[in-house]
mmCIF file of C-alpha atoms in Angstrom:
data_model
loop_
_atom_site.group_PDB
_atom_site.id
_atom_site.type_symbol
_atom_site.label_atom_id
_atom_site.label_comp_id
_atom_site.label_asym_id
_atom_site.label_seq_id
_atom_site.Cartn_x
_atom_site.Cartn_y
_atom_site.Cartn_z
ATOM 1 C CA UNK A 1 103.015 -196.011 -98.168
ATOM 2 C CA UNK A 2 104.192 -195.870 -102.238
ATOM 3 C CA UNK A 3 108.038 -194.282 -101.571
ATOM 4 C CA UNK A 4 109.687 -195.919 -104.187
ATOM 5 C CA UNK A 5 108.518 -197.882 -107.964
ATOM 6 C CA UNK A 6 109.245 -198.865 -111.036
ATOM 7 C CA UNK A 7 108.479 -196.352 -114.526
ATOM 8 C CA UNK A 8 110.272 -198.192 -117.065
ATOM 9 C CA UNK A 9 107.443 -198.278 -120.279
ATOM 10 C CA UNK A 10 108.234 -196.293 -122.972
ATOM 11 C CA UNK A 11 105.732 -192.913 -123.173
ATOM 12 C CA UNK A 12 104.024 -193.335 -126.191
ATOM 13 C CA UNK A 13 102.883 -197.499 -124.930
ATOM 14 C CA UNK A 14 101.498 -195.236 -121.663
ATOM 15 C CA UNK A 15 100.228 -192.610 -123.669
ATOM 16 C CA UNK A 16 97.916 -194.933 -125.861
ATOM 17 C CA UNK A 17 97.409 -197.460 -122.933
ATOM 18 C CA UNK A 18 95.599 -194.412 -121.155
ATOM 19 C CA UNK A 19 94.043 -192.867 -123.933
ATOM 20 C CA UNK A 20 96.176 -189.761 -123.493
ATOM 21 C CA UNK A 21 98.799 -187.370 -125.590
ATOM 22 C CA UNK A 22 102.139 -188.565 -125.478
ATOM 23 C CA UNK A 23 104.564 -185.966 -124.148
ATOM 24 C CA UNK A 24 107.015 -184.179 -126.429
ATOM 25 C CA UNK A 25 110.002 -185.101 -127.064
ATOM 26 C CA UNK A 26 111.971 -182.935 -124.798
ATOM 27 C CA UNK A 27 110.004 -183.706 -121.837
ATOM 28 C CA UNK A 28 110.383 -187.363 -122.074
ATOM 29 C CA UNK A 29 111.855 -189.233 -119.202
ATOM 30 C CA UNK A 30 114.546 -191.995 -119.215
ATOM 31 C CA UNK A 31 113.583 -195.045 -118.101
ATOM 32 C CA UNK A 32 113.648 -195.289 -114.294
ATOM 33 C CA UNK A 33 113.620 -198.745 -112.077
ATOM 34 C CA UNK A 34 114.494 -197.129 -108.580
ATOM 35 C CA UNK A 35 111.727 -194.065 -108.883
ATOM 36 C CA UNK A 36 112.559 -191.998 -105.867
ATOM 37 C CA UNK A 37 110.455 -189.035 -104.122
ATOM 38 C CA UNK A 38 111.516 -185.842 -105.515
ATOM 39 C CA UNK A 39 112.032 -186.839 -108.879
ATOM 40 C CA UNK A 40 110.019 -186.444 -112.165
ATOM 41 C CA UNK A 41 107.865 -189.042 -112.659
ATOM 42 C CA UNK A 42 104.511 -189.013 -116.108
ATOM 43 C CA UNK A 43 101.034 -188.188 -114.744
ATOM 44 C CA UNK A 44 98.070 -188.764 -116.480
ATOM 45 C CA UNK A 45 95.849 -185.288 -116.459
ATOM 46 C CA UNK A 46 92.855 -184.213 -118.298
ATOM 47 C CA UNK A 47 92.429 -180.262 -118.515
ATOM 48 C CA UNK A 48 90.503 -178.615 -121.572
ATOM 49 C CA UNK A 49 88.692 -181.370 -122.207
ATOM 50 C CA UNK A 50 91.690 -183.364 -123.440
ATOM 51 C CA UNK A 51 94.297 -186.506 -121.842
ATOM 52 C CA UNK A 52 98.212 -186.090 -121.533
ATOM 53 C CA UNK A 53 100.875 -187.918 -120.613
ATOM 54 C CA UNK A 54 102.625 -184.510 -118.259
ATOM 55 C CA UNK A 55 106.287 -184.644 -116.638
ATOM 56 C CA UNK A 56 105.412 -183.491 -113.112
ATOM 57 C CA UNK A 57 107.654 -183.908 -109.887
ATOM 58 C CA UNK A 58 106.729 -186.297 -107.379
ATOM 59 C CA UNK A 59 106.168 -184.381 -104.173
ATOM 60 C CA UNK A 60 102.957 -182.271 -103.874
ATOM 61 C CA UNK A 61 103.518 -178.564 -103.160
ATOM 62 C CA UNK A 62 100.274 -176.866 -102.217
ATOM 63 C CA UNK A 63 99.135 -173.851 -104.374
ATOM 64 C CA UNK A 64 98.933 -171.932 -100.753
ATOM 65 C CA UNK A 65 103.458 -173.128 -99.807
ATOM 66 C CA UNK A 66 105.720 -170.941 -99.368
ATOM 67 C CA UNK A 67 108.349 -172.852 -99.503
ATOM 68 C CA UNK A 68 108.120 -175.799 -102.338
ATOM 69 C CA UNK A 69 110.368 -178.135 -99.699
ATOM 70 C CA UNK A 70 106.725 -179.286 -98.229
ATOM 71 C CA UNK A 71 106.822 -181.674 -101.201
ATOM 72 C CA UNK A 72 109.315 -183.801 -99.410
ATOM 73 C CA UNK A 73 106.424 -184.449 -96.957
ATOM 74 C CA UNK A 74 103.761 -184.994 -99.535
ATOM 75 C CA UNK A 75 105.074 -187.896 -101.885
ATOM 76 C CA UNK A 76 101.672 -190.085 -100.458
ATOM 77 C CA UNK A 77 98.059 -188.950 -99.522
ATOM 78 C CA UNK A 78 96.373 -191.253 -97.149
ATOM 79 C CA UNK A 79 92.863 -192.092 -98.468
ATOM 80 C CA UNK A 80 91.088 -191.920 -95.100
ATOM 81 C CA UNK A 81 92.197 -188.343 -94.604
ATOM 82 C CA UNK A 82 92.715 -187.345 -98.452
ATOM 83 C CA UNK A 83 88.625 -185.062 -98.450
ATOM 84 C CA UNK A 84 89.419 -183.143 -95.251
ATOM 85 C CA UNK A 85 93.916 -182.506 -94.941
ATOM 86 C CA UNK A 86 94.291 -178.732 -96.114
ATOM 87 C CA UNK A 87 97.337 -180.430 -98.770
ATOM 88 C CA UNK A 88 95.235 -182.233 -100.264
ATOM 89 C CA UNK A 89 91.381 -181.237 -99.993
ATOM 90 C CA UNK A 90 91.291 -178.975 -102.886
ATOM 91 C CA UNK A 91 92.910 -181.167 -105.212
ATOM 92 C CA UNK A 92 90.992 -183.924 -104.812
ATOM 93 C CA UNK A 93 88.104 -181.786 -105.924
ATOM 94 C CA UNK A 94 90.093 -180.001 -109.256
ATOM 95 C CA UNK A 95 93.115 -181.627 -109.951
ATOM 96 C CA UNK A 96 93.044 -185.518 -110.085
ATOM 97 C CA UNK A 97 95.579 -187.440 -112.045
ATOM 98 C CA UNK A 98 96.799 -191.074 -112.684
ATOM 99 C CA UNK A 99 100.347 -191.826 -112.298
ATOM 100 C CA UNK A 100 101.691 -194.993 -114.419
ATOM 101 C CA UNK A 101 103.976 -197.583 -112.616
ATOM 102 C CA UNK A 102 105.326 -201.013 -113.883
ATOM 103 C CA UNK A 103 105.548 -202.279 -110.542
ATOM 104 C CA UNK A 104 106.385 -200.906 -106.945
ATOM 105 C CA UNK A 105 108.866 -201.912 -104.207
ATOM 106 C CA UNK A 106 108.364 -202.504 -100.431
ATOM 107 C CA UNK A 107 110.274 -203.917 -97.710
ATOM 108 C CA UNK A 108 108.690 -206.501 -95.595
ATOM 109 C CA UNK A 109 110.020 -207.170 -92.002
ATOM 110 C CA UNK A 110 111.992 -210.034 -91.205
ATOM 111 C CA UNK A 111 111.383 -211.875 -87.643
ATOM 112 C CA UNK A 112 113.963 -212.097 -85.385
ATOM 113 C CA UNK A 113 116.593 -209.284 -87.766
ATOM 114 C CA UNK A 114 116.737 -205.833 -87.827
ATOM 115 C CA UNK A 115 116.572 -205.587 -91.636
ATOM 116 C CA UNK A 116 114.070 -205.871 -94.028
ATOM 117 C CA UNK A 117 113.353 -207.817 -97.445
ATOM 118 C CA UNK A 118 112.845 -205.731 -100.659
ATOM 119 C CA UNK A 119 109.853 -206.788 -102.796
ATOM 120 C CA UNK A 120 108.705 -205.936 -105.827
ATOM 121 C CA UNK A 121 105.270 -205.979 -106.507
ATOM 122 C CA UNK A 122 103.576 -206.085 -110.147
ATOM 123 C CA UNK A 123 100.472 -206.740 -112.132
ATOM 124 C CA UNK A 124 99.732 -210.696 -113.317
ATOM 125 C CA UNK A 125 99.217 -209.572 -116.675
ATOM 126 C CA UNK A 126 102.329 -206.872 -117.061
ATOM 127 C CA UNK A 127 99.834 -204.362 -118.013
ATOM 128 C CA UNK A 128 101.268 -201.098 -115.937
ATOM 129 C CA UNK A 129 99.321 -199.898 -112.490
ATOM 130 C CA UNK A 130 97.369 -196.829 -112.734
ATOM 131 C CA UNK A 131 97.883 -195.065 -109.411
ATOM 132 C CA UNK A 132 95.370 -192.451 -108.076
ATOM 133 C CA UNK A 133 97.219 -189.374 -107.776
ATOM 134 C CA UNK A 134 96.464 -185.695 -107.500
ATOM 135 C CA UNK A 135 98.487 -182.751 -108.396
ATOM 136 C CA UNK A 136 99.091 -179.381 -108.202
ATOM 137 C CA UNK A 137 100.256 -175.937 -109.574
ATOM 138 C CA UNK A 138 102.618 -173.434 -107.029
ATOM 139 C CA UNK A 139 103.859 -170.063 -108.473
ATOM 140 C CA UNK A 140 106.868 -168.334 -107.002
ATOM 141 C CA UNK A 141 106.094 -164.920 -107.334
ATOM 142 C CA UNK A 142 108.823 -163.666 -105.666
ATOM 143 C CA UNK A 143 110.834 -165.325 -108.564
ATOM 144 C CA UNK A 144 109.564 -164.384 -111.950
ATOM 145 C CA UNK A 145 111.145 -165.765 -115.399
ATOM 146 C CA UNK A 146 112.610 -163.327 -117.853
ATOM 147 C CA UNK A 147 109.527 -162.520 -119.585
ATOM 148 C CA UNK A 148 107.951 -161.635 -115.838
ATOM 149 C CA UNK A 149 106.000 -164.568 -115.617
ATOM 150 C CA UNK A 150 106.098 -166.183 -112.061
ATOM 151 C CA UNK A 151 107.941 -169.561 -111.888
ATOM 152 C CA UNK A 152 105.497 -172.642 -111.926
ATOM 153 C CA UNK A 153 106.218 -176.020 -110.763
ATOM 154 C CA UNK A 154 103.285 -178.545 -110.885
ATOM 155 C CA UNK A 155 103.819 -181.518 -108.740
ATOM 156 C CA UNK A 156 101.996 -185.058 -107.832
ATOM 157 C CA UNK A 157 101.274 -187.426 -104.943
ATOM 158 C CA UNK A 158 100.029 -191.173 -104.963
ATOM 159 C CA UNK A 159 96.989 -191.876 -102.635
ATOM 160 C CA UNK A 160 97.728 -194.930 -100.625
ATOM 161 C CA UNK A 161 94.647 -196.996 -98.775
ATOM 162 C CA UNK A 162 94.789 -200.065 -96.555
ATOM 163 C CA UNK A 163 96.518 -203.194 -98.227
ATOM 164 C CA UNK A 164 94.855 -205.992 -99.554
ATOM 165 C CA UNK A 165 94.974 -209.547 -98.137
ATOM 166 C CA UNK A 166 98.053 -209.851 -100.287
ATOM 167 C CA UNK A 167 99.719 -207.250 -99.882
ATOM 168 C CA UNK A 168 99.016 -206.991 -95.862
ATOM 169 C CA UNK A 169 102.425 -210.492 -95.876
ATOM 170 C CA UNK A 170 104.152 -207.294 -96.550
ATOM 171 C CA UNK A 171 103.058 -203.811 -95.182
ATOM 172 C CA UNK A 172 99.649 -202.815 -93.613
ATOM 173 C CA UNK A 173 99.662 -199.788 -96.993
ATOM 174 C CA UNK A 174 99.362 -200.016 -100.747
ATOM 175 C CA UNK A 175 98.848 -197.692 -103.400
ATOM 176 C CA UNK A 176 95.304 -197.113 -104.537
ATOM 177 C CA UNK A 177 95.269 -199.013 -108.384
ATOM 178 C CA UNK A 178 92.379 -197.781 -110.692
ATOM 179 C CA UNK A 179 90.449 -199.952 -112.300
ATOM 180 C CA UNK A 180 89.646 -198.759 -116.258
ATOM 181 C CA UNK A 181 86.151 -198.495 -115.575
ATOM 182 C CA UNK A 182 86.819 -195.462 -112.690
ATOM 183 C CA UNK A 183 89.751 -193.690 -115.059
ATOM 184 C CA UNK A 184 87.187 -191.243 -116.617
ATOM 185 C CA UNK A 185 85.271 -189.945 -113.345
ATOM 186 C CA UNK A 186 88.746 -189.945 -111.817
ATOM 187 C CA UNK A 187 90.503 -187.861 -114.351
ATOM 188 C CA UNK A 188 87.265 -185.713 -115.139
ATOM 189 C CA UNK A 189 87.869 -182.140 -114.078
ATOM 190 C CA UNK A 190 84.317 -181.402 -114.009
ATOM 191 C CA UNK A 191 83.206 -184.152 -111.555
ATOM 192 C CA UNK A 192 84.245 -182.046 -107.926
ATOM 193 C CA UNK A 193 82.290 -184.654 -105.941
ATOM 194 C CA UNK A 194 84.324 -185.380 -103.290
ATOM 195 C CA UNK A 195 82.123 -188.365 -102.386
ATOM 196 C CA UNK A 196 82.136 -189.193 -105.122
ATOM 197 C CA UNK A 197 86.076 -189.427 -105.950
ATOM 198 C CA UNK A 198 86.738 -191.095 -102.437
ATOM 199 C CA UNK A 199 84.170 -193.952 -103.080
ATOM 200 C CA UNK A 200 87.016 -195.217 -105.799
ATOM 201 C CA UNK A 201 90.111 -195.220 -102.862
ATOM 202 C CA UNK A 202 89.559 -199.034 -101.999
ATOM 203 C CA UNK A 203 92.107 -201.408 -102.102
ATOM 204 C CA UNK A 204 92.938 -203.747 -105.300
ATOM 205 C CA UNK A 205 91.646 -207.041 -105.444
ATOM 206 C CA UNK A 206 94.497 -209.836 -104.310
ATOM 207 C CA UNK A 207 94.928 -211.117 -107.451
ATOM 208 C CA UNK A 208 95.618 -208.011 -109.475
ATOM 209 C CA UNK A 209 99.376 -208.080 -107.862
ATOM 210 C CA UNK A 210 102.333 -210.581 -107.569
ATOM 211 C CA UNK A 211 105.461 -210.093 -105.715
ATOM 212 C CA UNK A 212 108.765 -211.650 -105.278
ATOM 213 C CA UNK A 213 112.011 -210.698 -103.383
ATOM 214 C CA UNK A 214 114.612 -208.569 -105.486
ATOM 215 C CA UNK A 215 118.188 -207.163 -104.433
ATOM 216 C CA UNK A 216 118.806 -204.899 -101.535
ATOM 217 C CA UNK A 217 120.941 -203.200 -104.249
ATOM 218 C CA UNK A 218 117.331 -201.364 -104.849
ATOM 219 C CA UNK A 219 117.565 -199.512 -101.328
ATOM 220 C CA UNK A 220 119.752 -196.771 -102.526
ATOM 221 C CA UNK A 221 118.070 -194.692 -105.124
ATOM 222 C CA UNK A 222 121.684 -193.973 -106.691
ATOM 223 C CA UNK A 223 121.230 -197.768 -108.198
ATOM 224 C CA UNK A 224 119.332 -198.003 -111.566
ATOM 225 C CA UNK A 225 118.716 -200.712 -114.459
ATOM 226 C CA UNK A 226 116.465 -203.481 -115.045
ATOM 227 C CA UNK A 227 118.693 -205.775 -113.014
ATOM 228 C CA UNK A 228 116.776 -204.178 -109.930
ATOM 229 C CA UNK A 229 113.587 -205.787 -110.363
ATOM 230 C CA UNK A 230 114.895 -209.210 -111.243
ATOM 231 C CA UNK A 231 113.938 -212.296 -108.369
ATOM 232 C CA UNK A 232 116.848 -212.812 -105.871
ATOM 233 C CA UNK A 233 117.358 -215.089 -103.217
ATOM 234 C CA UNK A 234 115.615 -213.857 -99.778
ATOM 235 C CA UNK A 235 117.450 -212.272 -96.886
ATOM 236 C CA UNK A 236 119.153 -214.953 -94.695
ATOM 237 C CA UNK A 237 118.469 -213.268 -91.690
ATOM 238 C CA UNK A 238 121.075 -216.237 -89.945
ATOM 239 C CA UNK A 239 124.164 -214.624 -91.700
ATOM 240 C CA UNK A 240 123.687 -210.858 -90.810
#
């Protein structure tokens, strides 16, 4: 699974790395080292025939929820299941996005100890992951604005597929990373082909990530900075 990353680049770098609008100024998020589920997180989304950089919150809500809590549940799609779950199904056909990360954390098992090693995984090259993602639009009509207008809230999930042989030292999961060459049929409203989407939900080749152990600081989402993703010395699991 993705539950937790890294979405430190500033939003106009994303915006022209992905070929997209940058968001305005009063939607533009802080950066964020300890990215937590639930929290608003930049999605790349094509509608209208043009790319933007969009503030949505991480935690798909079905158009068809009646409560918007079911986003809790839906921070990750699996890719196996993505073309037939009712969350997801229609999504993947209409509403496919990319979300940005610097770098993601996961916590690999330690042998013999009941706690576990936080890693943080990034790109070689320090160019940002592009995530497959999907999102969605859910009204509230039972609670319109001022003007009458039911409430929106458009929301996101990362698709996660089996890991790669690097990634596997770690967990058996990894997010799906999109290669430039598959970022227009992803983002491409007008492509519905299921087929045709899933064919791209493979893992990463090994050497597109590196990964080293970082501070346990980083399993509370209430810590934040840089610091976070800096190497630390591995768990002694002798001491605990």
């Amino acid at each position: 699974m993705c539950g937790r990353y890294v979405a430190a680049s500033p939003p106009d770098e994303l915006a022209k790395y992905f070929g997209a609008a940058a968001p305005p100024p009063d939607l533009t998020l802080a950066p964020n080292h300890n990215v937590a589920p639930t929290q608003t997180v930049y999605a790349v989304r094509e509608r209208d025939g043009a790319r933007s950089l969009d503030a949505l919150h991480w935690g798909l809500v079905p158009f068809w929820a009646k409560d918007p809590k079911i986003g809790n549940r839906m921070i990750n799609a699996r890719a196996e299941t993505v073309a037939t779950k009712n969350a997801f199904r229609v999504a993947l056909t209409r509403r496919r996005c990319i979300i940005p990360a610097d770098g993601f954390y996961e916590w690999r098992r330690l042998e013999g100890s009941k706690h576990k090693q936080p890693m943080f995984i990034s790109r070689p090259d320090g160019e940002p992951f592009a995530f497959a993602g999907l999102w969605e639009q859910w009204r509230d009509k039972d609670n319109p604005d001022d003007d009458g207008e039911p409430f929106e809230l458009h929301s996101c999930t990362i698709i996660t597929c089996e890991a790669n042989e690097a990634m596997a030292k770690v967990h058996d999961r990894m997010p799906v990373v999109l290669p430039p060459g598959a970022w227009d049929l992803w983002l491409d409203p007008a492509i519905s082909d299921a087929e045709a989407a899933t064919s791209l939900l493979v893992p990463a080749p090994p050497g597109l990530i590196r990964m080293h152990p970082v501070s346990t600081e980083v399993n509370s989402a209430r810590n934040n900075g840089a610091h976070l993703i800096e190497p630390a010395e591995p768990l002694d699991i002798f001491s605990s």
